[in-house]
Short mmCIF file of C-alpha atoms and ligand atoms in Angstrom, two decimals:
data_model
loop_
_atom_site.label_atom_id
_atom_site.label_comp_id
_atom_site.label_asym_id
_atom_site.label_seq_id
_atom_site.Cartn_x
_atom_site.Cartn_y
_atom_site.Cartn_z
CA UNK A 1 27.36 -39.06 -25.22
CA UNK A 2 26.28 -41.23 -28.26
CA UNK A 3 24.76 -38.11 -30.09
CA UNK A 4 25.41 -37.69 -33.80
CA UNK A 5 26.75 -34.71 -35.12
CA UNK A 6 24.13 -34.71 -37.67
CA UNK A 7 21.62 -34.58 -34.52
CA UNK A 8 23.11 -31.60 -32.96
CA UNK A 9 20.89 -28.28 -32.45
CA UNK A 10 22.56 -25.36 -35.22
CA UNK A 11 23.22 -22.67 -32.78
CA UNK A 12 24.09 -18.80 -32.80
CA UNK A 13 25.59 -17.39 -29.38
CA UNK A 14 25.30 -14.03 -29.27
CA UNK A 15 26.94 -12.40 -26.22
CA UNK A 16 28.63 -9.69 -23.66
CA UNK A 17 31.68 -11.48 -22.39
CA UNK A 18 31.72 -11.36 -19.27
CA UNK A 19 32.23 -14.07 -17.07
CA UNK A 20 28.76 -15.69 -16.77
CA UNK A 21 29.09 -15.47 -20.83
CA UNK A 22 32.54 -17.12 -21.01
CA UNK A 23 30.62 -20.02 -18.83
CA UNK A 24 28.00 -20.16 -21.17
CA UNK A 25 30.14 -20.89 -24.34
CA UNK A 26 31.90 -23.82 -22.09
CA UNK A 27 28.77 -24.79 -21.84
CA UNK A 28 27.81 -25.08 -25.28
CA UNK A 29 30.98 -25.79 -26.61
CA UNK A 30 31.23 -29.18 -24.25
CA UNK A 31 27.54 -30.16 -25.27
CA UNK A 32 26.81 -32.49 -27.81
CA UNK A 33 23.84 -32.13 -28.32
CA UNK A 34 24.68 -28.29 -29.79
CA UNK A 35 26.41 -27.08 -32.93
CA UNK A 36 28.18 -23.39 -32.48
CA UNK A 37 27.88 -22.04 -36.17
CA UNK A 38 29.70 -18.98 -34.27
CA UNK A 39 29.89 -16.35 -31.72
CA UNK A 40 28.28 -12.51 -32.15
CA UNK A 41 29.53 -9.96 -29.55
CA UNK A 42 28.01 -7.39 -28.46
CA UNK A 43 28.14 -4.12 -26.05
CA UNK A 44 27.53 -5.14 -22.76
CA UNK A 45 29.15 -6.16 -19.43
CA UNK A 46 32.00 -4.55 -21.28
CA UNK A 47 32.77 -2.46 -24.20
CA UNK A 48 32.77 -4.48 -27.37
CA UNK A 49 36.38 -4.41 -28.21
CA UNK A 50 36.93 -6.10 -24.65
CA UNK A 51 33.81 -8.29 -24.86
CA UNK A 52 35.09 -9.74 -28.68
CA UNK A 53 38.35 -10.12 -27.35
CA UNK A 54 37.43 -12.17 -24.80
CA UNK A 55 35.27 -14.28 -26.80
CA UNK A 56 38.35 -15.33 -29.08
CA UNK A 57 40.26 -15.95 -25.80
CA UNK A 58 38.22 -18.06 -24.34
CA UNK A 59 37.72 -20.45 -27.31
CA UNK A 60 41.45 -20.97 -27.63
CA UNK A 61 41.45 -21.52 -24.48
CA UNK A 62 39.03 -24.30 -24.86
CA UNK A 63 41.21 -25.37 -27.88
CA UNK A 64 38.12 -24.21 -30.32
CA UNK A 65 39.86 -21.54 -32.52
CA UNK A 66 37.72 -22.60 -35.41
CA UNK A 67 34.95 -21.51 -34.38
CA UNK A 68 34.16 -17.92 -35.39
CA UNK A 69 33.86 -14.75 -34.01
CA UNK A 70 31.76 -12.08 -35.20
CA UNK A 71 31.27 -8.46 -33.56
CA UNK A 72 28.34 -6.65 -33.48
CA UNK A 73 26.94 -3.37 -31.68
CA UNK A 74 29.28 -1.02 -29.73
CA UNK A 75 26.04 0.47 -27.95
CA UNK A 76 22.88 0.47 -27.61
CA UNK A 77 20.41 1.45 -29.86
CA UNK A 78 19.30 4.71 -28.19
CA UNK A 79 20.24 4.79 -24.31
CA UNK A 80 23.90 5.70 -23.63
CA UNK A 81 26.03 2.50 -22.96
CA UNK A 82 26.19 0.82 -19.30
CA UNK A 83 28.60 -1.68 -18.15
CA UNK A 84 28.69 -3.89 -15.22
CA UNK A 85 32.44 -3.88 -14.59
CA UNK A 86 31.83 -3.94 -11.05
CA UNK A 87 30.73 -7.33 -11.66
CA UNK A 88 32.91 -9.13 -14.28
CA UNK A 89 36.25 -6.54 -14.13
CA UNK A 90 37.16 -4.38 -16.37
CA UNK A 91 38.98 -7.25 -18.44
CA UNK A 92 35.37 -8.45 -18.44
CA UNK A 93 36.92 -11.85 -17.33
CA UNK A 94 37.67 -11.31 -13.20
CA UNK A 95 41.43 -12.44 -12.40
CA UNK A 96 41.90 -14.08 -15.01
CA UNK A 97 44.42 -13.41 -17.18
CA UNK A 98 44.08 -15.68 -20.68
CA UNK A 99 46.47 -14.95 -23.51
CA UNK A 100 46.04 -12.76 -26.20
CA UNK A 101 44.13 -13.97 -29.02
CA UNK A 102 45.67 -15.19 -31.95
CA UNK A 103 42.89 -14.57 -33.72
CA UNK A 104 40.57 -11.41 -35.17
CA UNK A 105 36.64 -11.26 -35.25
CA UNK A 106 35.71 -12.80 -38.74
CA UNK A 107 33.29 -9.79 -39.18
CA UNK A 108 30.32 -8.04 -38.90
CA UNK A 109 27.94 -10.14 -36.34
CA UNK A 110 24.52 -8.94 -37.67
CA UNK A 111 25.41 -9.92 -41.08
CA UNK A 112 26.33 -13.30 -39.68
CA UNK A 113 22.98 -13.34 -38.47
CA UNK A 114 20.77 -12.32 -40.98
CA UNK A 115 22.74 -14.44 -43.54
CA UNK A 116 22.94 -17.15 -41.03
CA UNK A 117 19.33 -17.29 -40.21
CA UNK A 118 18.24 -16.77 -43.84
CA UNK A 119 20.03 -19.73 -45.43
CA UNK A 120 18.67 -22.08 -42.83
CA UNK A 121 14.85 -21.32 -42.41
CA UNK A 122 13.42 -22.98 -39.13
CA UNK A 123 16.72 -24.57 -38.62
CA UNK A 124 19.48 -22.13 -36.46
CA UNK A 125 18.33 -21.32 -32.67
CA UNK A 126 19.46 -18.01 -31.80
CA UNK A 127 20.99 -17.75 -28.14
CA UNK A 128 21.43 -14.06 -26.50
CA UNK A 129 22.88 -13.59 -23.19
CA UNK A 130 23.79 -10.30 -23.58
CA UNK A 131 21.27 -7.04 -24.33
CA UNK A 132 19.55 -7.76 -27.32
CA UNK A 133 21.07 -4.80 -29.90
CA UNK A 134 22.11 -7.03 -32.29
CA UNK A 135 19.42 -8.93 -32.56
CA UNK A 136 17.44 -5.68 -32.98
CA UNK A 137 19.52 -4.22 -35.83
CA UNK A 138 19.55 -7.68 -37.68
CA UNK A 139 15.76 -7.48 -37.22
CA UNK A 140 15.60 -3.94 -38.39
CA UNK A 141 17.66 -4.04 -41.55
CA UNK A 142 16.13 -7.61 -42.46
CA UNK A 143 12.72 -7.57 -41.41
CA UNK A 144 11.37 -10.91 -40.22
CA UNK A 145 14.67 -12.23 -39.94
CA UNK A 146 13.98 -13.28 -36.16
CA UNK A 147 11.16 -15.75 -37.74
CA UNK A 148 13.86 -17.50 -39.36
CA UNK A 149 14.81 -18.66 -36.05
CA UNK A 150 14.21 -21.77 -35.02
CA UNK A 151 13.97 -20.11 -31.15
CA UNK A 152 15.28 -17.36 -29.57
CA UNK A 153 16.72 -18.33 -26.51
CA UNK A 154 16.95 -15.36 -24.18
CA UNK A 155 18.79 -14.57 -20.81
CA UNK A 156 17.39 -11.26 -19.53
CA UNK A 157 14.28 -9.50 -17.92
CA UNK A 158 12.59 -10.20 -14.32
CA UNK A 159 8.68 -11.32 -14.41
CA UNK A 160 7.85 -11.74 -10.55
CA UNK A 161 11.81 -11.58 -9.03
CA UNK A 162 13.15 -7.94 -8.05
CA UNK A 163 15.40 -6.42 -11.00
CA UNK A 164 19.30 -7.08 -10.53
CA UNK A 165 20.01 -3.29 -11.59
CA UNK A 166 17.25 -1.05 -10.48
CA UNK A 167 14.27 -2.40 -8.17
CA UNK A 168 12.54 -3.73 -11.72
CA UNK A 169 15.14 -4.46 -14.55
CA UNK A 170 17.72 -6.94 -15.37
CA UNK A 171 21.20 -5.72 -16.77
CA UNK A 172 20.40 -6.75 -20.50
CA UNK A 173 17.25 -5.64 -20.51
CA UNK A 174 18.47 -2.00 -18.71
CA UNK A 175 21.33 -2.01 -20.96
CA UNK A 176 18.90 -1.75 -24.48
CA UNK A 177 15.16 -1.83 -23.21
CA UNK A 178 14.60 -0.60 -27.09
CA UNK A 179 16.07 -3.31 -28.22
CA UNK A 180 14.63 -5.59 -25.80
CA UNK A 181 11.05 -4.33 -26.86
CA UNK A 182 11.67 -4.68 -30.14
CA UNK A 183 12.84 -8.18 -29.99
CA UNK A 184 10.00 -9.06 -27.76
CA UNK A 185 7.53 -7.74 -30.22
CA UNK A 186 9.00 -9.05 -33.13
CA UNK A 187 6.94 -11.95 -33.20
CA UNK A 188 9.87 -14.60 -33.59
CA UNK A 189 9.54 -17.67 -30.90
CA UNK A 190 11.03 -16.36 -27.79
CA UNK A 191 12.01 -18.21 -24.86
CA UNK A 192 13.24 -16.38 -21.86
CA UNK A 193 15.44 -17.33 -18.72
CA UNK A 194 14.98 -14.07 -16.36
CA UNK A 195 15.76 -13.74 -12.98
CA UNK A 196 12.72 -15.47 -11.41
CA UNK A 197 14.78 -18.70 -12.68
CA UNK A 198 18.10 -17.93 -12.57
CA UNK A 199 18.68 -16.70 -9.41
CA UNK A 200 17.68 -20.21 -8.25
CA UNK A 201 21.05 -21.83 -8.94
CA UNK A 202 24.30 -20.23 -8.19
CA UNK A 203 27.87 -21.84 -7.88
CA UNK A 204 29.00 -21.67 -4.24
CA UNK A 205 32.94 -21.04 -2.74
CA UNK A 206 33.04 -25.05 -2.38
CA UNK A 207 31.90 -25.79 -6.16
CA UNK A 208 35.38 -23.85 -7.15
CA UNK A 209 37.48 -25.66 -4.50
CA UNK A 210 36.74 -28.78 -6.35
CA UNK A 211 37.23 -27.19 -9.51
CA UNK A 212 39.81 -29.50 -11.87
CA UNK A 213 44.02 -28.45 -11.98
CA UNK A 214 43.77 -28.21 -15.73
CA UNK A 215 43.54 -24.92 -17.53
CA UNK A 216 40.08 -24.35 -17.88
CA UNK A 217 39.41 -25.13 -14.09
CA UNK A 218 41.92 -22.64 -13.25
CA UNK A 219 40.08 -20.17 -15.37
CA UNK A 220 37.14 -20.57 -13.88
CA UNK A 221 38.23 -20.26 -10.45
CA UNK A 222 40.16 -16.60 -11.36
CA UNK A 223 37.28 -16.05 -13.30
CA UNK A 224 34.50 -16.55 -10.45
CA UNK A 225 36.15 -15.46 -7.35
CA UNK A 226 36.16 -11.79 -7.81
CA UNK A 227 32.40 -11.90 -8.21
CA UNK A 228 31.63 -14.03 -5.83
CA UNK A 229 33.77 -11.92 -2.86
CA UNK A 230 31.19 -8.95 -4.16
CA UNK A 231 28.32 -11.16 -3.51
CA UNK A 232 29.81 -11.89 -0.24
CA UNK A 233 30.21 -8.23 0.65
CA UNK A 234 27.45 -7.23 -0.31
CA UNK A 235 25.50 -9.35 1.84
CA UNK A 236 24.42 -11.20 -1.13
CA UNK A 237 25.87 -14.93 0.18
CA UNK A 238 29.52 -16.05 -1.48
CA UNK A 239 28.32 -17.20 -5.02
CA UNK A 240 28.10 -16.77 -8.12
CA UNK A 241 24.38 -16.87 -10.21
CA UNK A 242 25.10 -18.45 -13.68
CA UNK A 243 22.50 -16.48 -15.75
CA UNK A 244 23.85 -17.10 -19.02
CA UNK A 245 24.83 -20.80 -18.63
CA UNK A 246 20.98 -21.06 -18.41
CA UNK A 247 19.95 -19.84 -21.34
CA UNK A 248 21.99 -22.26 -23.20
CA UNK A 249 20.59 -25.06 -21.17
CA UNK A 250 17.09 -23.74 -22.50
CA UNK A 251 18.55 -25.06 -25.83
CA UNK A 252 20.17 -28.31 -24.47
CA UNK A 253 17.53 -29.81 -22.16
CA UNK A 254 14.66 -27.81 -22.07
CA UNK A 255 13.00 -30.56 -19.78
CA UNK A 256 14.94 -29.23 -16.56
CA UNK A 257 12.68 -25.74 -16.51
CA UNK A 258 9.31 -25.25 -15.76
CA UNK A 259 8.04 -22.87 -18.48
CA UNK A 260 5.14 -20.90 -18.17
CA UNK A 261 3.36 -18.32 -21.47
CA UNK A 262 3.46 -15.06 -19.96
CA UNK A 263 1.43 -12.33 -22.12
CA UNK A 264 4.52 -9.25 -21.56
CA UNK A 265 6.28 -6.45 -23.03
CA UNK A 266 9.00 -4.07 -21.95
CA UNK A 267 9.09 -0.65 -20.66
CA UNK A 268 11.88 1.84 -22.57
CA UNK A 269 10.97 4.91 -20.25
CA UNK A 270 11.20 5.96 -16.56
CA UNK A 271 14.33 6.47 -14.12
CA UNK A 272 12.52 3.27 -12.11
CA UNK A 273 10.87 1.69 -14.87
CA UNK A 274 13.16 1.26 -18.20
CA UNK A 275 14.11 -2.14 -18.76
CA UNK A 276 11.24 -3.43 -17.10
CA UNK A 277 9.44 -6.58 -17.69
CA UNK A 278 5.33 -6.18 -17.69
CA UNK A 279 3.77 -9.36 -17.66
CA UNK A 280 -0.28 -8.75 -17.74
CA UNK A 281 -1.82 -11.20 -15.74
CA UNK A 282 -5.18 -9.45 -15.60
CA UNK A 283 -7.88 -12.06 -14.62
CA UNK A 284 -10.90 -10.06 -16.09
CA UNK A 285 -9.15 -9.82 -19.41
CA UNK A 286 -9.47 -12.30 -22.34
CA UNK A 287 -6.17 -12.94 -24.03
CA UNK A 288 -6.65 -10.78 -26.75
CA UNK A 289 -7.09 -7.34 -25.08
CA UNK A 290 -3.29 -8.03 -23.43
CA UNK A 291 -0.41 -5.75 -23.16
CA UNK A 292 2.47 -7.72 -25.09
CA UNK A 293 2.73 -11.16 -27.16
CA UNK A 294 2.97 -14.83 -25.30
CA UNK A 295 6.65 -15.13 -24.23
CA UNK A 296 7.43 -18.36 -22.55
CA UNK A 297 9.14 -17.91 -19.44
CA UNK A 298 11.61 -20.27 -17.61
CA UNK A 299 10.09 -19.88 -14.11
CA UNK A 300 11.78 -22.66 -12.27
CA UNK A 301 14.74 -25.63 -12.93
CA UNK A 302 15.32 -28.65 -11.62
CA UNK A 303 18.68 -26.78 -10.04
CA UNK A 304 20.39 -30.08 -9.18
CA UNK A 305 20.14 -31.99 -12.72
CA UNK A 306 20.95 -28.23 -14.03
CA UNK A 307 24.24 -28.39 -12.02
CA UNK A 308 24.97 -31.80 -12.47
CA UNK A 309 24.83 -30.57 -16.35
CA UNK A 310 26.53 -27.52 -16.30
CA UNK A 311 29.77 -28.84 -14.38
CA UNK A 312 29.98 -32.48 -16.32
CA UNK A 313 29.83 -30.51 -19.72
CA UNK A 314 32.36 -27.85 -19.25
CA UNK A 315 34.56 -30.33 -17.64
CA UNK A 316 34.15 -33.94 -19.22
CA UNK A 317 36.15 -36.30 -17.80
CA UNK A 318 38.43 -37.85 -19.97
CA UNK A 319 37.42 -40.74 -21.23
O1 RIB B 1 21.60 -9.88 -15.49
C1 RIB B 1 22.50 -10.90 -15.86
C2 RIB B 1 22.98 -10.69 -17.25
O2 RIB B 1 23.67 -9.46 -17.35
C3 RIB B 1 24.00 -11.75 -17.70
O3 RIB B 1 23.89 -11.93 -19.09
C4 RIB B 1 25.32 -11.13 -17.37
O4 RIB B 1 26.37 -11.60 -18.23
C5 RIB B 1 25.03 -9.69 -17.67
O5 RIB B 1 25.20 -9.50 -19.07
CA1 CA B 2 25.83 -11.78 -20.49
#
């Protein structure tokens, strides 16, 4: 790949593992181009505990038990807790079944953060693929913190596509809209993947019959097919989005994404509306009279190259 270590990106993942998560740390892990500094958990797809575990199962699975492991919020800040079992199992990792960890969480995942982000002005990019409470407490008992961030790269939220959980949120967004708000407002330099671009690439039934005989292939394939055969029956088409995968490619190649500033905030209230993303795109309305900061949005990708990406990273051929 000819990039030097000393050129790779310092990155944070912070995450609800979950399969589209799991993908996402193959992801990184098999890129170059990033540094993992570690992995925060968080309340999500599935409770914590599960979430954490499966974080520490899937790096030894990728043989990358040094990197660390750090949990974070069992809930979210306000709301009671959702999960999205339906999707990812209640192992939080389909059919597959990895092996125990041998391994605990190395702590507390917002101290991480804040220490993390502190000690490296301008330098760390923050990655969240899950809903955003942890990045909400770190910002909350270390205010500014976020700033410290080079970026925050963030899957979640829907700007023009339908929600994936109620007619106007996404899952991470539903999960902690607090949190979400509060991140969103918190002035650090946020770019978001939501729906309106992720939804445009999806792994298909043929992408996992070609998927390799060696461990990690086999993972993915238990992995993927349970929520892929909900797709199907849910007249959704047989495949699988990869939201999170996304998000880490925001940090990777940026180049494959068309990326629009969208003045928007989030909504915390309503049976229809919490969790919602309101972009104001008022045309008799100078910038400053706005509802929410600039966020840039990831509106479109360049789904082949993304593809082309995704697979060759998280299964390099050996050389
Ligand atoms: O809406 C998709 C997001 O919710 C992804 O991060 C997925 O893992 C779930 O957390
Ligand atoms: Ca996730």
């Amino acid at each position: 790949m000819g990039i030097e270590s000393s050129d790779s990106r310092p990155v944070i993942l912070d995450a609800d593992p979950g399969v589209d998560d799991a993908l996402a740390i193959m992801l990184a892990l098999g890129s170059p181009e990033l540094d993992v500094l570690g992995i925060c958990t968080v309340s999500g797809n599935v409770p914590l505990d599960i979430g954490t575990g499966n974080a520490l199962k899937v790096l030894e699975l990728l043989g990358r038990g040094g990197i660390p492991v750090y949990s974070g919020a069992g809930g979210p800040l306000r709301k009671e807790a959702v999960y999205a079992t339906e999707v990812h199992g209640t192992g939080g990792l389909g059919n597959s079944a990895l092996p125990l960890p041998d391994r605990s969480p190395s702590g507390d995942a917002i101290s991480f953060m804040i220490e993390t982000l502190s000690a490296r002005p301008g330098e760390v990019t923050l990655i969240a693929v899950g809903p955003l409470t942890n990045l909400a407490l770190a910002e909350a008992r270390a205010p500014g913190v976020l700033k410290k961030a080079r970026e925050v790269c963030v899957m979640g939220g829907a700007v023009e596509e339908p929600g994936n959980v109620t007619p106007v949120a996404e899952f991470n967004f539903f999960a902690d809209p607090d949190a979400a708000r509060q991140v969103v407002r918190s002035g650090t330099s946020i770019t978001l993947a939501p729906l309106d671009v992720t939804h445009r690439v999806a792994l298909a039934a043929t992408h996992l019959a070609e998927m390799p005989a060696t461990p990690a292939g086999r993972f993915v394939m238990e992995a993927v097919r349970p929520a892929m055969e909900l797709a199907m029956r849910l007249q959704a088409g047989r495949r699988f989005f990869l939201h999170d995968p996304m998000a880490v490619a925001l940090a990777i190649d940026p180049s494959l994404f068309r990326i629009e500033t969208v003045f928007a905030d989030v909504e915390t209230e309503g049976d229809l509306t919490a969790g919602q993303v309101v972009a104001d795109r008022r045309s008799f309305t100078v910038d400053g009279n706005r509802k929410g900061p600039p966020v840039r949005c990831a509106m479109d990708v360049d789904a082949g190259r993304f593809l082309a990406l995704f697979l060759s990273r998280i299964f390099p051929v050996d050389v």
